Amino acid sequence: MGSGKSERVSAEVKGHATHVGESRVVEWGARAGYVASGIVHLLIAWIAFSLALGKRSGEADQSGAFRALASHPAGKVLMVAMVVGLVLLAVWQITEAVRAPEWKQKAKPLGKFVAYLILAAPALSLLTSHQTNSGSQTQQTTRTVLSMPGGKLLVVAAGLLVLGVGVYHVYKGWKRKFLQDLVENPGRPAETLGMVGYIAKGVALVVAGGLLGWAGLTGDTGQARGLDGAFKAVLAVSFGRVLVVAMAVGFVCFAAYCGVRARFGRV
């Protein structure tokens, strides 16, 4: 009896998730969310280029991107539209998680749900007049976690998680697994954009995850600075400027691929 009622509730929840996920508002909002993600990555690339040229143009991460956008007259209007798109894209991901038949199939959309909300968070902070600095926030969060019992293990685990996501991005780009997210093959140029973009973003995440894990091992919270810290760490090595320029080009490719996914993505 209890099992039957549970199955009916589960079916009803999945039915509601299907209705929401297939609605025009969520579909077009999700596509707008991919465009918004592309704009953020394009701005990160521009800031990274500036860093490579020795100019200080802000943080090479999502908060720096939104801050650069907010400095323009129409920037905040565009930010509102981007936040709406990213939130609806997150909503679509959660409906995908609910509809997935097995728990292991729910993990990917749940992870993306969190990722798109994190991407939108700096814009929400700026729009509500709260200044945001991803690097400082990451450092503060890391410092707080390190002060907790078992904090070092938690920070190291978080670093390994980010590093793992980065490795997966590289794999997804190299093996062209991103094509599975599309309803049809958009052609060789778009494939190349996706491949280069995913690999470049993956490398940046691997560096960021490594720095976060190292911060956990050593207690040096100055190492935990997210994407901005990753770009600056690469900049500090031999031929760092060339490497950062290459990574920035990769982020431009990823931004362009986001536009392709907005058109051809499975939504």
Short mmCIF file of C-alpha atoms in Angstrom, two decimals, residues 6 11 34 36 41 52 60 67 77 97 106 108 133 140 143 149 180 182 200 203 210 215 217 225 239 256-257:
data_model
loop_
_atom_site.label_atom_id
_atom_site.label_comp_id
_atom_site.label_asym_id
_atom_site.label_seq_id
_atom_site.Cartn_x
_atom_site.Cartn_y
_atom_site.Cartn_z
CA SER A 6 5.01 6.29 -3.14
CA ALA A 11 4.87 9.64 -11.04
CA TYR A 34 23.54 29.24 -22.69
CA ALA A 36 24.49 34.23 -20.97
CA HIS A 41 33.18 33.27 -20.66
CA ALA A 52 48.68 38.60 -20.21
CA ALA A 60 39.44 36.69 -14.59
CA ARG A 67 31.65 43.67 -12.69
CA VAL A 77 19.74 45.53 -17.91
CA ALA A 97 17.33 15.30 -12.67
CA LYS A 106 20.58 12.34 -11.79
CA LYS A 108 25.07 15.19 -13.93
CA ASN A 133 34.88 39.32 -5.20
CA GLN A 140 37.24 33.39 3.25
CA ARG A 143 39.63 29.83 5.87
CA PRO A 149 37.26 19.79 12.62
CA GLN A 180 25.86 14.23 -27.24
CA LEU A 182 23.18 18.54 -29.23
CA ALA A 200 40.92 25.21 -22.23
CA VAL A 203 42.90 23.08 -17.89
CA GLY A 210 45.04 21.92 -7.62
CA ALA A 215 45.58 25.32 0.21
CA LEU A 217 47.18 20.61 2.57
CA ARG A 225 41.41 31.97 -5.61
CA PHE A 239 56.15 31.41 -20.99
CA ALA A 256 31.28 30.75 -29.16
CA TYR A 257 30.33 27.12 -28.55
#
